[in-house]
Short mmCIF file of C-alpha atoms and ligand atoms in Angstrom, two decimals:
data_model
loop_
_atom_site.label_atom_id
_atom_site.label_comp_id
_atom_site.label_asym_id
_atom_site.label_seq_id
_atom_site.Cartn_x
_atom_site.Cartn_y
_atom_site.Cartn_z
CA MET E 1 107.61 107.33 98.56
CA ILE E 2 103.74 108.54 98.65
CA PRO E 3 103.30 109.41 102.22
CA ILE E 4 100.60 107.31 104.13
CA ALA E 5 99.49 111.09 105.18
CA LYS E 6 100.35 114.98 104.09
CA PRO E 7 99.41 118.11 105.91
CA LEU E 8 98.61 120.33 103.56
CA MET E 9 99.17 123.96 104.82
CA GLY E 10 98.42 126.90 102.42
CA GLU E 11 99.34 130.70 101.96
CA GLU E 12 95.74 131.35 104.92
CA GLU E 13 97.12 129.58 107.53
CA LYS E 14 100.81 131.29 106.88
CA ARG E 15 98.95 134.52 106.72
CA ALA E 16 96.31 134.04 109.85
CA VAL E 17 99.40 133.02 111.99
CA ILE E 18 101.11 135.98 111.09
CA ALA E 19 98.37 138.15 111.59
CA VAL E 20 98.31 136.75 115.63
CA LEU E 21 101.04 136.74 116.15
CA GLU E 22 101.52 140.77 114.68
CA SER E 23 98.38 141.18 117.47
CA GLY E 24 99.85 140.23 120.57
CA GLN E 25 97.90 137.65 121.41
CA LEU E 26 99.30 134.97 121.31
CA ALA E 27 97.59 132.06 124.23
CA GLN E 28 93.93 131.29 124.57
CA GLY E 29 91.70 134.78 123.11
CA ALA E 30 89.21 135.96 120.81
CA LYS E 31 90.82 133.37 118.08
CA VAL E 32 89.83 130.16 120.19
CA GLN E 33 86.30 131.54 120.74
CA GLU E 34 85.76 132.19 117.14
CA PHE E 35 86.82 128.96 115.45
CA GLU E 36 84.72 127.16 118.97
CA GLY E 37 81.73 129.11 117.31
CA ARG E 38 82.84 127.77 113.62
CA PHE E 39 83.65 124.24 114.92
CA ALA E 40 80.26 124.41 116.70
CA ALA E 41 77.96 124.93 113.98
CA PHE E 42 80.12 122.63 111.23
CA CYS E 43 79.04 119.74 113.98
CA GLY E 44 75.54 121.09 115.08
CA VAL E 45 75.76 121.90 118.31
CA LYS E 46 75.85 124.07 120.56
CA HIS E 47 79.12 124.39 122.08
CA ALA E 48 82.76 123.44 121.25
CA ILE E 49 85.81 123.67 123.64
CA ALA E 50 88.88 124.30 122.70
CA THR E 51 91.74 122.29 124.36
CA SER E 52 95.18 120.98 123.41
CA SER E 53 94.75 117.67 122.07
CA GLY E 54 92.49 115.02 121.20
CA THR E 55 93.95 113.34 124.45
CA THR E 56 93.05 116.46 127.22
CA ALA E 57 89.32 116.84 125.23
CA LEU E 58 88.99 113.48 126.18
CA HIS E 59 89.99 113.30 129.59
CA THR E 60 88.00 116.57 130.36
CA ALA E 61 85.00 115.70 128.25
CA LEU E 62 84.95 113.14 130.74
CA LEU E 63 85.94 115.11 133.44
CA ALA E 64 82.73 117.59 133.07
CA HIS E 65 80.65 114.46 132.66
CA GLY E 66 81.51 114.27 136.67
CA ILE E 67 83.25 111.18 135.97
CA GLY E 68 85.88 109.50 137.99
CA PRO E 69 87.13 106.50 141.07
CA GLY E 70 84.57 103.73 141.00
CA ASP E 71 82.37 103.98 137.13
CA GLU E 72 83.20 102.22 135.12
CA VAL E 73 83.10 103.25 130.64
CA ILE E 74 82.82 101.29 127.70
CA THR E 75 84.84 101.08 124.96
CA THR E 76 86.39 99.91 122.21
CA PRO E 77 89.82 97.81 122.46
CA PHE E 78 90.61 98.30 118.75
CA THR E 79 92.22 102.56 119.21
CA PHE E 80 94.51 104.76 119.45
CA ILE E 81 95.45 103.96 123.22
CA ALA E 82 94.41 107.87 124.22
CA SER E 83 90.42 106.93 123.73
CA ALA E 84 91.40 103.81 126.88
CA ASN E 85 94.05 106.21 129.12
CA SER E 86 91.39 109.31 129.18
CA ILE E 87 89.51 107.06 131.26
CA LEU E 88 92.16 105.76 133.57
CA PHE E 89 93.31 109.13 134.31
CA THR E 90 89.85 110.01 135.12
CA GLY E 91 89.94 107.28 138.00
CA ALA E 92 87.72 105.58 136.28
CA LYS E 93 87.83 102.03 134.46
CA PRO E 94 87.67 101.08 131.15
CA VAL E 95 85.74 97.87 129.69
CA PHE E 96 86.54 96.99 126.77
CA VAL E 97 83.86 95.46 124.33
CA ASP E 98 84.64 93.87 120.91
CA ILE E 99 84.61 95.32 117.59
CA GLU E 100 82.72 94.15 113.98
CA GLU E 101 83.34 92.77 111.34
CA GLY E 102 82.31 94.92 109.01
CA SER E 103 83.41 98.56 110.35
CA TYR E 104 86.16 97.74 113.39
CA ASN E 105 83.98 99.96 115.75
CA ILE E 106 82.24 98.27 119.10
CA ASN E 107 80.11 95.77 118.48
CA PRO E 108 76.55 96.95 120.35
CA ALA E 109 75.42 93.59 120.64
CA LEU E 110 77.81 92.87 123.03
CA ILE E 111 77.18 95.92 125.45
CA GLU E 112 74.14 95.33 127.23
CA GLU E 113 76.30 92.04 128.89
CA ARG E 114 79.50 93.94 130.42
CA ILE E 115 76.60 96.47 131.55
CA THR E 116 77.25 97.07 135.33
CA SER E 117 75.55 99.14 138.60
CA ARG E 118 78.99 101.00 137.17
CA THR E 119 78.77 101.72 134.18
CA LYS E 120 78.64 105.18 134.13
CA ALA E 121 79.75 105.97 130.19
CA LEU E 122 79.82 104.60 126.67
CA LEU E 123 82.57 105.71 124.77
CA SER E 124 82.86 105.06 121.36
CA VAL E 125 85.06 105.45 118.48
CA HIS E 126 84.26 106.78 115.17
CA LEU E 127 87.64 104.72 113.85
CA TYR E 128 89.61 105.99 110.03
CA GLY E 129 86.36 108.55 110.46
CA ASN E 130 83.49 105.77 109.66
CA PRO E 131 80.48 106.42 111.85
CA CYS E 132 80.15 104.01 115.04
CA ASP E 133 76.61 102.46 115.31
CA MET E 134 74.83 105.66 116.94
CA GLU E 135 71.43 104.39 116.24
CA ALA E 136 71.98 101.33 118.48
CA ILE E 137 74.39 103.48 121.14
CA MET E 138 72.19 105.79 121.45
CA GLY E 139 69.39 103.45 121.98
CA ILE E 140 71.37 101.00 124.82
CA ALA E 141 72.61 104.29 126.72
CA ASP E 142 69.03 106.08 126.65
CA LYS E 143 67.31 102.58 127.95
CA HIS E 144 70.24 102.45 131.20
CA SER E 145 70.51 105.94 131.58
CA LEU E 146 74.33 106.04 129.87
CA ILE E 147 76.58 108.58 129.09
CA VAL E 148 77.84 109.13 125.70
CA ILE E 149 81.45 110.11 124.93
CA GLU E 150 82.00 109.81 120.74
CA ASP E 151 85.86 109.92 120.36
CA ALA E 152 85.29 111.42 116.66
CA CYS E 153 89.33 112.46 116.69
CA GLN E 154 89.29 110.45 113.34
CA ALA E 155 85.79 111.97 112.38
CA HIS E 156 85.86 115.43 111.31
CA GLY E 157 82.36 115.96 109.65
CA ALA E 158 81.44 111.84 109.38
CA SER E 159 77.45 111.83 109.50
CA VAL E 160 74.85 108.80 110.09
CA HIS E 161 71.34 109.70 108.01
CA GLY E 162 72.80 113.25 108.23
CA LYS E 163 73.61 113.81 111.56
CA LYS E 164 77.01 115.08 112.36
CA VAL E 165 79.58 112.94 115.38
CA GLY E 166 80.03 115.07 118.18
CA SER E 167 77.02 115.68 118.00
CA PHE E 168 74.59 112.52 119.43
CA GLY E 169 76.50 112.87 122.82
CA THR E 170 79.69 114.83 123.68
CA GLY E 171 82.34 114.95 121.18
CA CYS E 172 85.80 114.62 121.07
CA PHE E 173 88.30 115.67 117.91
CA SER E 174 91.63 116.21 117.03
CA PHE E 175 93.71 118.46 115.10
CA TYR E 176 97.02 116.78 115.26
CA PRO E 177 98.55 116.84 111.95
CA THR E 178 97.81 113.38 109.58
CA LYS E 179 93.81 114.25 111.10
CA ASN E 180 91.51 115.42 108.51
CA ILE E 181 92.12 118.76 109.44
CA THR E 182 95.07 120.28 111.78
CA THR E 183 96.60 122.62 114.22
CA ALA E 184 99.22 120.91 114.84
CA GLU E 185 98.69 119.56 118.16
CA GLY E 186 95.13 120.72 119.44
CA GLY E 187 91.43 118.66 120.18
CA MET E 188 88.09 119.94 120.85
CA ILE E 189 84.33 119.57 122.52
CA THR E 190 81.38 119.88 121.35
CA THR E 191 78.02 119.25 123.57
CA ASN E 192 74.30 120.52 123.33
CA ASP E 193 74.55 120.53 127.59
CA ASP E 194 75.37 123.97 128.69
CA GLY E 195 76.31 121.89 132.53
CA VAL E 196 79.03 120.25 130.74
CA ALA E 197 80.07 122.58 128.68
CA GLU E 198 80.53 125.31 131.92
CA TRP E 199 82.18 122.40 133.32
CA ALA E 200 84.74 121.63 130.73
CA ARG E 201 85.82 125.37 130.35
CA MET E 202 86.70 125.47 133.64
CA ILE E 203 88.66 121.62 133.78
CA ARG E 204 90.34 123.45 130.38
CA GLN E 205 91.24 126.53 132.67
CA HIS E 206 92.52 125.35 136.25
CA GLY E 207 89.37 124.63 137.76
CA MET E 208 87.78 128.34 137.30
CA ARG E 209 84.61 130.75 136.21
CA LYS E 210 85.94 133.79 138.08
CA ARG E 211 89.86 135.14 137.54
CA TYR E 212 91.73 133.14 140.28
CA TYR E 213 88.81 131.44 142.20
CA HIS E 214 89.60 127.86 141.48
CA GLU E 215 86.58 125.63 141.83
CA VAL E 216 87.26 122.35 141.00
CA LEU E 217 91.39 120.60 140.24
CA GLY E 218 91.61 121.18 136.49
CA TYR E 219 94.47 122.05 134.67
CA ASN E 220 96.45 123.59 131.48
CA PHE E 221 94.39 122.11 128.56
CA ARG E 222 94.04 125.50 126.25
CA LEU E 223 94.73 125.74 122.50
CA THR E 224 96.89 128.76 121.73
CA ASP E 225 94.63 131.82 118.64
CA ILE E 226 98.63 130.93 116.80
CA GLN E 227 96.71 127.64 116.52
CA ALA E 228 92.75 128.16 116.01
CA ALA E 229 93.89 130.86 113.61
CA ILE E 230 95.23 127.37 111.17
CA GLY E 231 92.05 125.91 112.71
CA LEU E 232 89.77 128.83 111.15
CA ALA E 233 91.90 128.56 108.08
CA GLN E 234 92.07 124.33 107.90
CA LEU E 235 88.06 124.35 108.50
CA GLU E 236 87.13 126.34 105.54
CA LYS E 237 88.78 124.02 103.45
CA LEU E 238 87.02 120.84 105.05
CA ALA E 239 84.56 120.16 102.38
CA GLU E 240 86.38 120.00 100.49
CA TRP E 241 89.43 117.75 101.34
CA THR E 242 86.67 115.46 103.04
CA ALA E 243 85.15 115.12 99.13
CA LYS E 244 88.63 114.53 97.41
CA ARG E 245 88.80 111.72 100.49
CA ILE E 246 85.59 109.88 99.82
CA ALA E 247 86.76 110.03 95.64
CA ASN E 248 89.70 108.37 97.30
CA ALA E 249 88.39 105.73 98.46
CA LYS E 250 85.53 105.27 95.78
CA TYR E 251 88.50 104.71 93.64
CA LEU E 252 90.63 102.51 95.71
CA THR E 253 87.92 100.44 96.68
CA GLU E 254 86.42 100.61 92.49
CA HIS E 255 90.51 99.19 91.58
CA LEU E 256 90.97 96.36 94.54
CA PRO E 257 88.75 93.45 93.88
CA ASN E 258 91.49 91.09 96.13
CA VAL E 259 91.25 92.10 99.86
CA VAL E 260 89.32 93.12 101.70
CA THR E 261 88.43 97.13 101.74
CA PRO E 262 86.05 99.00 104.12
CA THR E 263 82.35 98.88 104.28
CA VAL E 264 80.16 101.71 104.87
CA ARG E 265 76.65 101.71 106.41
CA ASP E 266 73.84 103.14 103.95
CA GLY E 267 73.29 106.51 104.95
CA TYR E 268 76.47 106.89 106.55
CA VAL E 269 78.82 109.42 105.62
CA HIS E 270 82.93 108.15 106.00
CA VAL E 271 85.41 111.05 105.76
CA PHE E 272 87.91 108.08 105.05
CA HIS E 273 90.47 109.23 107.86
CA GLN E 274 92.13 106.47 106.80
CA TYR E 275 91.58 103.63 104.18
CA THR E 276 92.04 100.30 105.93
CA ILE E 277 92.06 96.92 103.79
CA ARG E 278 92.98 93.44 105.97
CA VAL E 279 95.37 91.28 103.74
CA SER E 280 95.58 87.41 104.75
CA GLY E 281 98.83 86.40 104.13
CA ASP E 282 102.36 87.28 105.98
CA ARG E 283 101.96 91.44 106.85
CA ASP E 284 105.36 92.70 106.99
CA VAL E 285 105.80 91.42 103.90
CA VAL E 286 103.00 93.15 102.06
CA VAL E 287 104.52 96.32 104.19
CA GLU E 288 107.38 95.61 102.39
CA LYS E 289 106.98 95.61 98.80
CA LEU E 290 104.79 98.29 99.20
CA SER E 291 107.03 100.29 100.63
CA ALA E 292 109.93 99.06 98.00
CA ALA E 293 107.59 99.93 95.34
CA GLY E 294 107.26 103.80 97.09
CA ILE E 295 104.04 103.25 98.70
CA GLY E 296 103.57 104.80 102.39
CA THR E 297 101.82 102.39 104.43
CA ALA E 298 100.40 102.09 108.11
CA ILE E 299 99.33 99.82 110.71
CA TYR E 300 96.48 101.26 112.75
CA TYR E 301 96.81 99.15 114.97
CA PRO E 302 98.89 96.76 115.37
CA LEU E 303 98.23 95.63 118.79
CA PRO E 304 94.55 95.81 120.43
CA VAL E 305 95.08 98.51 124.05
CA HIS E 306 93.67 95.24 126.20
CA GLN E 307 96.81 93.43 125.18
CA GLN E 308 98.84 96.60 125.52
CA PRO E 309 101.60 95.69 128.34
CA VAL E 310 100.53 98.71 130.34
CA TYR E 311 96.98 97.56 130.69
CA ARG E 312 98.25 93.72 131.02
CA GLN E 313 100.56 95.14 133.97
CA LEU E 314 96.99 96.69 135.23
CA GLY E 315 95.26 93.29 134.53
CA TYR E 316 93.88 92.94 131.42
CA GLN E 317 93.49 89.49 130.55
CA ASP E 318 90.23 89.78 128.43
CA SER E 319 89.70 87.38 124.95
CA LEU E 320 88.56 89.83 122.15
CA PRO E 321 89.05 87.58 118.94
CA VAL E 322 87.48 90.02 116.43
CA ALA E 323 89.91 92.76 117.47
CA GLU E 324 92.82 90.55 117.74
CA GLN E 325 92.49 89.35 114.80
CA VAL E 326 91.50 92.61 112.75
CA SER E 327 94.93 93.75 114.15
CA ARG E 328 97.11 91.42 112.75
CA GLN E 329 95.82 91.46 109.37
CA VAL E 330 94.69 95.70 108.56
CA ILE E 331 96.98 98.24 106.87
CA SER E 332 96.19 101.34 105.38
CA LEU E 333 96.73 102.80 102.21
CA PRO E 334 97.38 106.98 101.41
CA VAL E 335 93.61 107.90 100.90
CA HIS E 336 94.71 111.93 101.84
CA PRO E 337 93.72 115.09 99.25
CA ALA E 338 96.38 115.70 98.01
CA LEU E 339 97.02 112.72 96.50
CA THR E 340 97.06 112.58 91.87
CA LEU E 341 95.39 110.59 89.59
CA ALA E 342 98.80 108.67 89.02
CA GLU E 343 99.35 108.24 92.47
CA LEU E 344 95.57 106.72 93.14
CA ASP E 345 97.09 104.08 89.72
CA ARG E 346 100.82 103.07 91.16
CA ILE E 347 99.04 102.63 94.94
CA VAL E 348 96.44 100.62 92.89
CA SER E 349 98.27 98.53 90.91
CA GLU E 350 101.46 97.18 93.25
CA VAL E 351 98.47 95.86 95.45
CA ASN E 352 96.87 94.20 93.25
CA ARG E 353 100.39 92.58 92.03
CA LEU E 354 100.58 91.26 95.84
C1 PLP O 401 90.89 107.49 117.67
C2 PLP O 401 91.35 108.88 118.95
N1 PLP O 401 91.73 109.00 119.96
C3 PLP O 401 92.66 109.84 120.02
C4 PLP O 401 93.65 110.66 119.91
C5 PLP O 401 94.18 111.61 120.72
O1 PLP O 401 94.29 112.33 119.65
P1 PLP O 401 95.38 113.95 119.91
O2 PLP O 401 97.17 112.87 119.56
O3 PLP O 401 95.08 114.77 119.44
O4 PLP O 401 95.72 113.91 121.42
C6 PLP O 401 93.68 110.08 118.06
C7 PLP O 401 94.72 111.11 117.85
O5 PLP O 401 95.98 110.96 117.74
C8 PLP O 401 93.04 109.43 117.60
O6 PLP O 401 93.45 108.93 116.57
#
């Protein structure tokens, strides 16, 4: 079976973990700080704050911006549920705006009609590694004085006209094993705002700046030095892996004439966390056929967030036709950097036989 994702762990990661285990400093320490510094430089921002997951990065970032009960945050319904749940965790209300047909990201043309006096932030998600239309989103945010949170959990290194995602607003990244780099579990917040960085550091560590003086309600959302050591080794390899993902995606697109393939705007770098096609026939049959032919696939995501039972129970009744249709048609194919040319050819020939 060609797997849909394959975490790559080399000798560098193993040596780095053993060095931390032997050092005796296991929890958040010097390695976390080093990882934060390197990740900030990678994104072109002043600060990076490591957290225990992408979900806790989002939750912490929203809290660090002062978002809470009574506030509304505009976001996309076509994402992993953590993007929207992080808003609920703060007591604020997610407000969903439909997506674009081409990028599957939030449609900026529909945002302004959902802005109210309670809207505090726009939480955009760079789905599959494809940047949102950040020029339009930043324009709307400026016009209405809104905070921008970028869910870049799937988009390490993606950029818009040379500017990395996570540097437009406050960025949130995930290092879950299927992601473009991993620390097993882990997350990172990126920001140029000194105040937001300071609050995020406090919230991640029980609301304290000075040891055992707790200024605000905080959490234990820390990353460990063991994880940061893995992250540092992975970060060294990210450029090479991203180039491979992009080359694999290009190969697939050039050889798949019969399905809707991903689109990338001019000047945008899509880092292909996922390579997602759309099919018009019975998707379950397509998944079964590909599986029988030894090709792993995945559906990201089969049900938009506003239609999830948990959101229905909260009273959400939005009709968001593009997200609803796209969620019935998408299938992600393997695009990870470990694929060989022979495997790419197998994927191509099986998809073309559908
Ligand atoms: C778009 C998006 N947002 C948030 C998350 C949450 O990240 P994590 O699983 O590290 O908590 C993920 C990853 O799973 C994701 O893909």
